[in-house]
């Protein structure tokens, strides 16, 4: 397997691993596992997201750019990001309707890629799609920061409880706003893909 595709595969494999790291402490209701997961969720997700840069870097460096890579890379992105969002839904940070809208968009995009592939065209990520992915990542880090903070279960003195309220409220609503932006960017980029490849769809 090419070096670039190995990094992409690592990102795809990490998706179910992240799901387990996020949920096992909750399923077992283990304070120790909650603290451990709070320490590693964000760093591990950051490493997984960095592989998106590495696979592109090595694909260009070793001239490994291929139609397969152009399909595998966005697939791994979608698998990881939808997993992160699913955890957000289950934890009560992301409304289910927003997840469904993003889910429908991503599978519609996959269908468009398959149509293009039938015509011998591999649709690479466009700027709108890349911007959407950036906001996916940012929103994920925001809600994971709040979730990690909760898992540490730090207690402020009675006179400083307002600080805890400010932290929780600001992170929650920031995450919520970012999720809405993600929905807008995801569908906006999808419309851009349709316009750009309208001839393929029409044929």
mmCIF file with all atom_site columns, C-alpha atoms in Angstrom:
data_model
loop_
_atom_site.group_PDB
_atom_site.id
_atom_site.type_symbol
_atom_site.label_atom_id
_atom_site.label_alt_id
_atom_site.label_comp_id
_atom_site.label_asym_id
_atom_site.label_entity_id
_atom_site.label_seq_id
_atom_site.pdbx_PDB_ins_code
_atom_site.Cartn_x
_atom_site.Cartn_y
_atom_site.Cartn_z
_atom_site.occupancy
_atom_site.B_iso_or_equiv
_atom_site.pdbx_formal_charge
_atom_site.auth_seq_id
_atom_site.auth_comp_id
_atom_site.auth_asym_id
_atom_site.auth_atom_id
_atom_site.pdbx_PDB_model_num
ATOM 1   C CA . UNK A 1 1   ? 0.000   0.000  0.000   1.00 0.00 ? 1   UNK A CA 1
ATOM 2   C CA . UNK A 1 2   ? 1.225   3.485  -0.830  1.00 0.00 ? 2   UNK A CA 1
ATOM 3   C CA . UNK A 1 3   ? 2.473   5.656  2.027   1.00 0.00 ? 3   UNK A CA 1
ATOM 4   C CA . UNK A 1 4   ? -0.217  8.277  1.475   1.00 0.00 ? 4   UNK A CA 1
ATOM 5   C CA . UNK A 1 5   ? -2.983  5.666  1.538   1.00 0.00 ? 5   UNK A CA 1
ATOM 6   C CA . UNK A 1 6   ? -1.616  4.257  4.807   1.00 0.00 ? 6   UNK A CA 1
ATOM 7   C CA . UNK A 1 7   ? -2.203  7.612  6.473   1.00 0.00 ? 7   UNK A CA 1
ATOM 8   C CA . UNK A 1 8   ? -5.715  7.722  5.032   1.00 0.00 ? 8   UNK A CA 1
ATOM 9   C CA . UNK A 1 9   ? -6.383  4.194  6.267   1.00 0.00 ? 9   UNK A CA 1
ATOM 10  C CA . UNK A 1 10  ? -5.174  5.170  9.736   1.00 0.00 ? 10  UNK A CA 1
ATOM 11  C CA . UNK A 1 11  ? -7.768  7.953  9.796   1.00 0.00 ? 11  UNK A CA 1
ATOM 12  C CA . UNK A 1 12  ? -10.527 5.548  8.770   1.00 0.00 ? 12  UNK A CA 1
ATOM 13  C CA . UNK A 1 13  ? -9.512  2.999  11.409  1.00 0.00 ? 13  UNK A CA 1
ATOM 14  C CA . UNK A 1 14  ? -9.391  5.676  14.074  1.00 0.00 ? 14  UNK A CA 1
ATOM 15  C CA . UNK A 1 15  ? -13.115 6.443  13.635  1.00 0.00 ? 15  UNK A CA 1
ATOM 16  C CA . UNK A 1 16  ? -14.437 3.381  15.516  1.00 0.00 ? 16  UNK A CA 1
ATOM 17  C CA . UNK A 1 17  ? -11.532 3.646  17.971  1.00 0.00 ? 17  UNK A CA 1
ATOM 18  C CA . UNK A 1 18  ? -12.582 7.198  18.821  1.00 0.00 ? 18  UNK A CA 1
ATOM 19  C CA . UNK A 1 19  ? -16.184 6.075  19.260  1.00 0.00 ? 19  UNK A CA 1
ATOM 20  C CA . UNK A 1 20  ? -15.120 3.480  21.814  1.00 0.00 ? 20  UNK A CA 1
ATOM 21  C CA . UNK A 1 21  ? -12.778 5.851  23.654  1.00 0.00 ? 21  UNK A CA 1
ATOM 22  C CA . UNK A 1 22  ? -15.591 8.367  23.930  1.00 0.00 ? 22  UNK A CA 1
ATOM 23  C CA . UNK A 1 23  ? -18.342 5.976  25.015  1.00 0.00 ? 23  UNK A CA 1
ATOM 24  C CA . UNK A 1 24  ? -16.804 3.150  27.053  1.00 0.00 ? 24  UNK A CA 1
ATOM 25  C CA . UNK A 1 25  ? -16.229 5.389  30.125  1.00 0.00 ? 25  UNK A CA 1
ATOM 26  C CA . UNK A 1 26  ? -19.888 6.446  29.901  1.00 0.00 ? 26  UNK A CA 1
ATOM 27  C CA . UNK A 1 27  ? -21.190 2.915  29.387  1.00 0.00 ? 27  UNK A CA 1
ATOM 28  C CA . UNK A 1 28  ? -19.214 1.655  32.400  1.00 0.00 ? 28  UNK A CA 1
ATOM 29  C CA . UNK A 1 29  ? -19.781 4.853  34.389  1.00 0.00 ? 29  UNK A CA 1
ATOM 30  C CA . UNK A 1 30  ? -16.153 4.708  35.455  1.00 0.00 ? 30  UNK A CA 1
ATOM 31  C CA . UNK A 1 31  ? -14.682 7.928  36.955  1.00 0.00 ? 31  UNK A CA 1
ATOM 32  C CA . UNK A 1 32  ? -11.126 6.757  36.244  1.00 0.00 ? 32  UNK A CA 1
ATOM 33  C CA . UNK A 1 33  ? -11.852 5.922  32.607  1.00 0.00 ? 33  UNK A CA 1
ATOM 34  C CA . UNK A 1 34  ? -13.631 9.250  32.204  1.00 0.00 ? 34  UNK A CA 1
ATOM 35  C CA . UNK A 1 35  ? -10.512 11.104 33.331  1.00 0.00 ? 35  UNK A CA 1
ATOM 36  C CA . UNK A 1 36  ? -8.272  8.981  31.101  1.00 0.00 ? 36  UNK A CA 1
ATOM 37  C CA . UNK A 1 37  ? -10.515 9.572  28.097  1.00 0.00 ? 37  UNK A CA 1
ATOM 38  C CA . UNK A 1 38  ? -10.617 13.301 28.886  1.00 0.00 ? 38  UNK A CA 1
ATOM 39  C CA . UNK A 1 39  ? -6.817  13.361 28.668  1.00 0.00 ? 39  UNK A CA 1
ATOM 40  C CA . UNK A 1 40  ? -6.528  11.539 25.339  1.00 0.00 ? 40  UNK A CA 1
ATOM 41  C CA . UNK A 1 41  ? -9.649  12.307 23.259  1.00 0.00 ? 41  UNK A CA 1
ATOM 42  C CA . UNK A 1 42  ? -8.549  15.676 21.916  1.00 0.00 ? 42  UNK A CA 1
ATOM 43  C CA . UNK A 1 43  ? -4.845  14.802 21.320  1.00 0.00 ? 43  UNK A CA 1
ATOM 44  C CA . UNK A 1 44  ? -5.767  11.584 19.510  1.00 0.00 ? 44  UNK A CA 1
ATOM 45  C CA . UNK A 1 45  ? -8.354  13.330 17.377  1.00 0.00 ? 45  UNK A CA 1
ATOM 46  C CA . UNK A 1 46  ? -5.779  16.001 16.542  1.00 0.00 ? 46  UNK A CA 1
ATOM 47  C CA . UNK A 1 47  ? -3.321  13.328 15.387  1.00 0.00 ? 47  UNK A CA 1
ATOM 48  C CA . UNK A 1 48  ? -6.036  11.679 13.304  1.00 0.00 ? 48  UNK A CA 1
ATOM 49  C CA . UNK A 1 49  ? -6.894  14.981 11.630  1.00 0.00 ? 49  UNK A CA 1
ATOM 50  C CA . UNK A 1 50  ? -3.217  15.728 10.936  1.00 0.00 ? 50  UNK A CA 1
ATOM 51  C CA . UNK A 1 51  ? -3.033  12.530 8.876   1.00 0.00 ? 51  UNK A CA 1
ATOM 52  C CA . UNK A 1 52  ? -5.258  14.358 6.387   1.00 0.00 ? 52  UNK A CA 1
ATOM 53  C CA . UNK A 1 53  ? -2.310  16.674 5.750   1.00 0.00 ? 53  UNK A CA 1
ATOM 54  C CA . UNK A 1 54  ? 0.233   13.862 5.725   1.00 0.00 ? 54  UNK A CA 1
ATOM 55  C CA . UNK A 1 55  ? -1.579  11.758 3.141   1.00 0.00 ? 55  UNK A CA 1
ATOM 56  C CA . UNK A 1 56  ? -1.772  14.713 0.754   1.00 0.00 ? 56  UNK A CA 1
ATOM 57  C CA . UNK A 1 57  ? 1.832   15.676 1.452   1.00 0.00 ? 57  UNK A CA 1
ATOM 58  C CA . UNK A 1 58  ? 3.220   12.214 0.703   1.00 0.00 ? 58  UNK A CA 1
ATOM 59  C CA . UNK A 1 59  ? 0.906   11.735 -2.261  1.00 0.00 ? 59  UNK A CA 1
ATOM 60  C CA . UNK A 1 60  ? 2.478   14.807 -3.873  1.00 0.00 ? 60  UNK A CA 1
ATOM 61  C CA . UNK A 1 61  ? 6.009   14.092 -2.635  1.00 0.00 ? 61  UNK A CA 1
ATOM 62  C CA . UNK A 1 62  ? 6.120   10.542 -4.010  1.00 0.00 ? 62  UNK A CA 1
ATOM 63  C CA . UNK A 1 63  ? 3.833   11.221 -6.960  1.00 0.00 ? 63  UNK A CA 1
ATOM 64  C CA . UNK A 1 64  ? 1.173   8.909  -5.503  1.00 0.00 ? 64  UNK A CA 1
ATOM 65  C CA . UNK A 1 65  ? -1.825  11.022 -6.515  1.00 0.00 ? 65  UNK A CA 1
ATOM 66  C CA . UNK A 1 66  ? -4.423  8.612  -7.876  1.00 0.00 ? 66  UNK A CA 1
ATOM 67  C CA . UNK A 1 67  ? -8.143  8.335  -8.546  1.00 0.00 ? 67  UNK A CA 1
ATOM 68  C CA . UNK A 1 68  ? -8.359  5.854  -5.684  1.00 0.00 ? 68  UNK A CA 1
ATOM 69  C CA . UNK A 1 69  ? -6.712  8.307  -3.312  1.00 0.00 ? 69  UNK A CA 1
ATOM 70  C CA . UNK A 1 70  ? -9.103  11.063 -4.391  1.00 0.00 ? 70  UNK A CA 1
ATOM 71  C CA . UNK A 1 71  ? -12.001 8.825  -3.339  1.00 0.00 ? 71  UNK A CA 1
ATOM 72  C CA . UNK A 1 72  ? -10.437 7.176  -0.290  1.00 0.00 ? 72  UNK A CA 1
ATOM 73  C CA . UNK A 1 73  ? -9.359  10.468 1.302   1.00 0.00 ? 73  UNK A CA 1
ATOM 74  C CA . UNK A 1 74  ? -12.845 12.063 1.478   1.00 0.00 ? 74  UNK A CA 1
ATOM 75  C CA . UNK A 1 75  ? -14.313 8.709  2.551   1.00 0.00 ? 75  UNK A CA 1
ATOM 76  C CA . UNK A 1 76  ? -11.961 8.588  5.541   1.00 0.00 ? 76  UNK A CA 1
ATOM 77  C CA . UNK A 1 77  ? -12.763 12.222 6.344   1.00 0.00 ? 77  UNK A CA 1
ATOM 78  C CA . UNK A 1 78  ? -16.496 11.557 6.302   1.00 0.00 ? 78  UNK A CA 1
ATOM 79  C CA . UNK A 1 79  ? -16.191 8.380  8.365   1.00 0.00 ? 79  UNK A CA 1
ATOM 80  C CA . UNK A 1 80  ? -14.191 10.128 11.071  1.00 0.00 ? 80  UNK A CA 1
ATOM 81  C CA . UNK A 1 81  ? -16.203 13.346 11.140  1.00 0.00 ? 81  UNK A CA 1
ATOM 82  C CA . UNK A 1 82  ? -19.579 11.614 11.206  1.00 0.00 ? 82  UNK A CA 1
ATOM 83  C CA . UNK A 1 83  ? -18.325 9.452  14.078  1.00 0.00 ? 83  UNK A CA 1
ATOM 84  C CA . UNK A 1 84  ? -17.286 12.542 16.022  1.00 0.00 ? 84  UNK A CA 1
ATOM 85  C CA . UNK A 1 85  ? -20.681 14.146 15.336  1.00 0.00 ? 85  UNK A CA 1
ATOM 86  C CA . UNK A 1 86  ? -22.523 10.972 16.342  1.00 0.00 ? 86  UNK A CA 1
ATOM 87  C CA . UNK A 1 87  ? -20.799 11.114 19.708  1.00 0.00 ? 87  UNK A CA 1
ATOM 88  C CA . UNK A 1 88  ? -21.864 14.752 19.996  1.00 0.00 ? 88  UNK A CA 1
ATOM 89  C CA . UNK A 1 89  ? -25.480 13.737 19.360  1.00 0.00 ? 89  UNK A CA 1
ATOM 90  C CA . UNK A 1 90  ? -25.372 10.955 21.926  1.00 0.00 ? 90  UNK A CA 1
ATOM 91  C CA . UNK A 1 91  ? -23.834 13.301 24.507  1.00 0.00 ? 91  UNK A CA 1
ATOM 92  C CA . UNK A 1 92  ? -26.519 15.930 23.925  1.00 0.00 ? 92  UNK A CA 1
ATOM 93  C CA . UNK A 1 93  ? -24.400 18.616 22.283  1.00 0.00 ? 93  UNK A CA 1
ATOM 94  C CA . UNK A 1 94  ? -25.621 18.347 18.695  1.00 0.00 ? 94  UNK A CA 1
ATOM 95  C CA . UNK A 1 95  ? -29.336 18.246 17.807  1.00 0.00 ? 95  UNK A CA 1
ATOM 96  C CA . UNK A 1 96  ? -30.162 15.068 15.934  1.00 0.00 ? 96  UNK A CA 1
ATOM 97  C CA . UNK A 1 97  ? -31.737 17.014 13.063  1.00 0.00 ? 97  UNK A CA 1
ATOM 98  C CA . UNK A 1 98  ? -28.400 18.752 12.351  1.00 0.00 ? 98  UNK A CA 1
ATOM 99  C CA . UNK A 1 99  ? -26.633 15.400 12.286  1.00 0.00 ? 99  UNK A CA 1
ATOM 100 C CA . UNK A 1 100 ? -29.214 14.027 9.844   1.00 0.00 ? 100 UNK A CA 1
ATOM 101 C CA . UNK A 1 101 ? -28.766 17.029 7.532   1.00 0.00 ? 101 UNK A CA 1
ATOM 102 C CA . UNK A 1 102 ? -24.991 16.528 7.490   1.00 0.00 ? 102 UNK A CA 1
ATOM 103 C CA . UNK A 1 103 ? -25.420 12.763 7.099   1.00 0.00 ? 103 UNK A CA 1
ATOM 104 C CA . UNK A 1 104 ? -27.688 13.236 4.056   1.00 0.00 ? 104 UNK A CA 1
ATOM 105 C CA . UNK A 1 105 ? -25.273 15.727 2.532   1.00 0.00 ? 105 UNK A CA 1
ATOM 106 C CA . UNK A 1 106 ? -22.270 13.456 2.884   1.00 0.00 ? 106 UNK A CA 1
ATOM 107 C CA . UNK A 1 107 ? -23.995 10.443 1.362   1.00 0.00 ? 107 UNK A CA 1
ATOM 108 C CA . UNK A 1 108 ? -25.383 12.593 -1.459  1.00 0.00 ? 108 UNK A CA 1
ATOM 109 C CA . UNK A 1 109 ? -21.838 13.749 -2.128  1.00 0.00 ? 109 UNK A CA 1
ATOM 110 C CA . UNK A 1 110 ? -20.656 10.135 -2.168  1.00 0.00 ? 110 UNK A CA 1
ATOM 111 C CA . UNK A 1 111 ? -23.357 9.312  -4.712  1.00 0.00 ? 111 UNK A CA 1
ATOM 112 C CA . UNK A 1 112 ? -22.200 12.227 -6.865  1.00 0.00 ? 112 UNK A CA 1
ATOM 113 C CA . UNK A 1 113 ? -18.641 10.894 -6.734  1.00 0.00 ? 113 UNK A CA 1
ATOM 114 C CA . UNK A 1 114 ? -19.849 7.472  -7.861  1.00 0.00 ? 114 UNK A CA 1
ATOM 115 C CA . UNK A 1 115 ? -21.708 9.021  -10.798 1.00 0.00 ? 115 UNK A CA 1
ATOM 116 C CA . UNK A 1 116 ? -18.562 10.900 -11.803 1.00 0.00 ? 116 UNK A CA 1
ATOM 117 C CA . UNK A 1 117 ? -16.484 7.752  -11.449 1.00 0.00 ? 117 UNK A CA 1
ATOM 118 C CA . UNK A 1 118 ? -18.753 5.992  -13.928 1.00 0.00 ? 118 UNK A CA 1
ATOM 119 C CA . UNK A 1 119 ? -17.708 8.717  -16.386 1.00 0.00 ? 119 UNK A CA 1
ATOM 120 C CA . UNK A 1 120 ? -14.046 8.159  -15.544 1.00 0.00 ? 120 UNK A CA 1
ATOM 121 C CA . UNK A 1 121 ? -13.797 11.333 -13.453 1.00 0.00 ? 121 UNK A CA 1
ATOM 122 C CA . UNK A 1 122 ? -12.559 11.361 -9.847  1.00 0.00 ? 122 UNK A CA 1
ATOM 123 C CA . UNK A 1 123 ? -13.924 14.393 -8.011  1.00 0.00 ? 123 UNK A CA 1
ATOM 124 C CA . UNK A 1 124 ? -11.222 15.861 -5.775  1.00 0.00 ? 124 UNK A CA 1
ATOM 125 C CA . UNK A 1 125 ? -12.013 18.080 -2.811  1.00 0.00 ? 125 UNK A CA 1
ATOM 126 C CA . UNK A 1 126 ? -12.872 21.652 -3.751  1.00 0.00 ? 126 UNK A CA 1
ATOM 127 C CA . UNK A 1 127 ? -12.257 24.744 -1.635  1.00 0.00 ? 127 UNK A CA 1
ATOM 128 C CA . UNK A 1 128 ? -15.813 24.757 -0.268  1.00 0.00 ? 128 UNK A CA 1
ATOM 129 C CA . UNK A 1 129 ? -15.471 21.134 0.783   1.00 0.00 ? 129 UNK A CA 1
ATOM 130 C CA . UNK A 1 130 ? -12.136 21.819 2.473   1.00 0.00 ? 130 UNK A CA 1
ATOM 131 C CA . UNK A 1 131 ? -13.590 24.801 4.361   1.00 0.00 ? 131 UNK A CA 1
ATOM 132 C CA . UNK A 1 132 ? -16.500 22.650 5.480   1.00 0.00 ? 132 UNK A CA 1
ATOM 133 C CA . UNK A 1 133 ? -14.074 20.031 6.793   1.00 0.00 ? 133 UNK A CA 1
ATOM 134 C CA . UNK A 1 134 ? -12.130 22.671 8.727   1.00 0.00 ? 134 UNK A CA 1
ATOM 135 C CA . UNK A 1 135 ? -15.309 23.731 10.521  1.00 0.00 ? 135 UNK A CA 1
ATOM 136 C CA . UNK A 1 136 ? -16.197 20.103 11.168  1.00 0.00 ? 136 UNK A CA 1
ATOM 137 C CA . UNK A 1 137 ? -12.873 19.760 12.977  1.00 0.00 ? 137 UNK A CA 1
ATOM 138 C CA . UNK A 1 138 ? -13.197 23.030 14.911  1.00 0.00 ? 138 UNK A CA 1
ATOM 139 C CA . UNK A 1 139 ? -16.712 22.225 16.119  1.00 0.00 ? 139 UNK A CA 1
ATOM 140 C CA . UNK A 1 140 ? -15.539 18.777 17.195  1.00 0.00 ? 140 UNK A CA 1
ATOM 141 C CA . UNK A 1 141 ? -12.720 20.234 19.284  1.00 0.00 ? 141 UNK A CA 1
ATOM 142 C CA . UNK A 1 142 ? -15.080 22.746 20.916  1.00 0.00 ? 142 UNK A CA 1
ATOM 143 C CA . UNK A 1 143 ? -17.580 20.204 22.188  1.00 0.00 ? 143 UNK A CA 1
ATOM 144 C CA . UNK A 1 144 ? -14.814 17.769 23.162  1.00 0.00 ? 144 UNK A CA 1
ATOM 145 C CA . UNK A 1 145 ? -13.242 20.518 25.263  1.00 0.00 ? 145 UNK A CA 1
ATOM 146 C CA . UNK A 1 146 ? -16.520 20.858 27.164  1.00 0.00 ? 146 UNK A CA 1
ATOM 147 C CA . UNK A 1 147 ? -16.944 17.086 27.462  1.00 0.00 ? 147 UNK A CA 1
ATOM 148 C CA . UNK A 1 148 ? -13.382 16.689 28.743  1.00 0.00 ? 148 UNK A CA 1
ATOM 149 C CA . UNK A 1 149 ? -13.955 19.483 31.242  1.00 0.00 ? 149 UNK A CA 1
ATOM 150 C CA . UNK A 1 150 ? -17.049 17.669 32.537  1.00 0.00 ? 150 UNK A CA 1
ATOM 151 C CA . UNK A 1 151 ? -15.195 14.363 32.823  1.00 0.00 ? 151 UNK A CA 1
ATOM 152 C CA . UNK A 1 152 ? -12.490 15.920 34.986  1.00 0.00 ? 152 UNK A CA 1
ATOM 153 C CA . UNK A 1 153 ? -15.363 16.911 37.292  1.00 0.00 ? 153 UNK A CA 1
ATOM 154 C CA . UNK A 1 154 ? -13.463 19.852 38.716  1.00 0.00 ? 154 UNK A CA 1
ATOM 155 C CA . UNK A 1 155 ? -15.362 21.686 41.474  1.00 0.00 ? 155 UNK A CA 1
ATOM 156 C CA . UNK A 1 156 ? -14.932 25.402 42.018  1.00 0.00 ? 156 UNK A CA 1
ATOM 157 C CA . UNK A 1 157 ? -15.334 26.857 45.521  1.00 0.00 ? 157 UNK A CA 1
ATOM 158 C CA . UNK A 1 158 ? -18.879 28.042 46.233  1.00 0.00 ? 158 UNK A CA 1
ATOM 159 C CA . UNK A 1 159 ? -17.990 31.694 45.653  1.00 0.00 ? 159 UNK A CA 1
ATOM 160 C CA . UNK A 1 160 ? -16.625 30.887 42.183  1.00 0.00 ? 160 UNK A CA 1
ATOM 161 C CA . UNK A 1 161 ? -19.345 28.620 40.851  1.00 0.00 ? 161 UNK A CA 1
ATOM 162 C CA . UNK A 1 162 ? -20.198 31.295 38.303  1.00 0.00 ? 162 UNK A CA 1
ATOM 163 C CA . UNK A 1 163 ? -16.895 30.506 36.538  1.00 0.00 ? 163 UNK A CA 1
ATOM 164 C CA . UNK A 1 164 ? -18.021 26.919 36.023  1.00 0.00 ? 164 UNK A CA 1
ATOM 165 C CA . UNK A 1 165 ? -21.329 28.175 34.613  1.00 0.00 ? 165 UNK A CA 1
ATOM 166 C CA . UNK A 1 166 ? -19.566 30.557 32.235  1.00 0.00 ? 166 UNK A CA 1
ATOM 167 C CA . UNK A 1 167 ? -17.219 27.848 30.964  1.00 0.00 ? 167 UNK A CA 1
ATOM 168 C CA . UNK A 1 168 ? -19.985 25.318 30.379  1.00 0.00 ? 168 UNK A CA 1
ATOM 169 C CA . UNK A 1 169 ? -22.410 27.788 28.833  1.00 0.00 ? 169 UNK A CA 1
ATOM 170 C CA . UNK A 1 170 ? -19.903 29.475 26.516  1.00 0.00 ? 170 UNK A CA 1
ATOM 171 C CA . UNK A 1 171 ? -18.480 26.184 25.229  1.00 0.00 ? 171 UNK A CA 1
ATOM 172 C CA . UNK A 1 172 ? -21.930 24.658 24.760  1.00 0.00 ? 172 UNK A CA 1
ATOM 173 C CA . UNK A 1 173 ? -23.389 27.532 22.757  1.00 0.00 ? 173 UNK A CA 1
ATOM 174 C CA . UNK A 1 174 ? -20.182 28.011 20.785  1.00 0.00 ? 174 UNK A CA 1
ATOM 175 C CA . UNK A 1 175 ? -20.351 24.347 19.790  1.00 0.00 ? 175 UNK A CA 1
ATOM 176 C CA . UNK A 1 176 ? -24.028 24.661 18.927  1.00 0.00 ? 176 UNK A CA 1
ATOM 177 C CA . UNK A 1 177 ? -23.376 27.700 16.717  1.00 0.00 ? 177 UNK A CA 1
ATOM 178 C CA . UNK A 1 178 ? -20.483 25.918 14.992  1.00 0.00 ? 178 UNK A CA 1
ATOM 179 C CA . UNK A 1 179 ? -22.695 22.893 14.280  1.00 0.00 ? 179 UNK A CA 1
ATOM 180 C CA . UNK A 1 180 ? -25.180 25.170 12.523  1.00 0.00 ? 180 UNK A CA 1
ATOM 181 C CA . UNK A 1 181 ? -22.346 26.719 10.498  1.00 0.00 ? 181 UNK A CA 1
ATOM 182 C CA . UNK A 1 182 ? -21.204 23.205 9.562   1.00 0.00 ? 182 UNK A CA 1
ATOM 183 C CA . UNK A 1 183 ? -24.650 22.395 8.173   1.00 0.00 ? 183 UNK A CA 1
ATOM 184 C CA . UNK A 1 184 ? -24.691 25.600 6.117   1.00 0.00 ? 184 UNK A CA 1
ATOM 185 C CA . UNK A 1 185 ? -21.180 25.074 4.754   1.00 0.00 ? 185 UNK A CA 1
ATOM 186 C CA . UNK A 1 186 ? -21.792 21.398 4.002   1.00 0.00 ? 186 UNK A CA 1
ATOM 187 C CA . UNK A 1 187 ? -24.870 22.046 1.874   1.00 0.00 ? 187 UNK A CA 1
ATOM 188 C CA . UNK A 1 188 ? -23.361 25.169 0.337   1.00 0.00 ? 188 UNK A CA 1
ATOM 189 C CA . UNK A 1 189 ? -20.328 23.184 -0.802  1.00 0.00 ? 189 UNK A CA 1
ATOM 190 C CA . UNK A 1 190 ? -22.579 20.414 -2.109  1.00 0.00 ? 190 UNK A CA 1
ATOM 191 C CA . UNK A 1 191 ? -24.432 22.907 -4.292  1.00 0.00 ? 191 UNK A CA 1
ATOM 192 C CA . UNK A 1 192 ? -21.038 24.106 -5.543  1.00 0.00 ? 192 UNK A CA 1
ATOM 193 C CA . UNK A 1 193 ? -20.095 20.526 -6.484  1.00 0.00 ? 193 UNK A CA 1
ATOM 194 C CA . UNK A 1 194 ? -23.370 20.090 -8.352  1.00 0.00 ? 194 UNK A CA 1
ATOM 195 C CA . UNK A 1 195 ? -22.840 23.321 -10.290 1.00 0.00 ? 195 UNK A CA 1
ATOM 196 C CA . UNK A 1 196 ? -19.262 22.398 -11.129 1.00 0.00 ? 196 UNK A CA 1
ATOM 197 C CA . UNK A 1 197 ? -20.142 18.899 -12.336 1.00 0.00 ? 197 UNK A CA 1
ATOM 198 C CA . UNK A 1 198 ? -23.605 19.644 -13.713 1.00 0.00 ? 198 UNK A CA 1
ATOM 199 C CA . UNK A 1 199 ? -22.734 18.240 -17.130 1.00 0.00 ? 199 UNK A CA 1
ATOM 200 C CA . UNK A 1 200 ? -21.902 14.852 -15.607 1.00 0.00 ? 200 UNK A CA 1
ATOM 201 C CA . UNK A 1 201 ? -25.196 14.766 -13.729 1.00 0.00 ? 201 UNK A CA 1
ATOM 202 C CA . UNK A 1 202 ? -27.132 15.863 -16.794 1.00 0.00 ? 202 UNK A CA 1
ATOM 203 C CA . UNK A 1 203 ? -25.531 13.163 -18.959 1.00 0.00 ? 203 UNK A CA 1
#
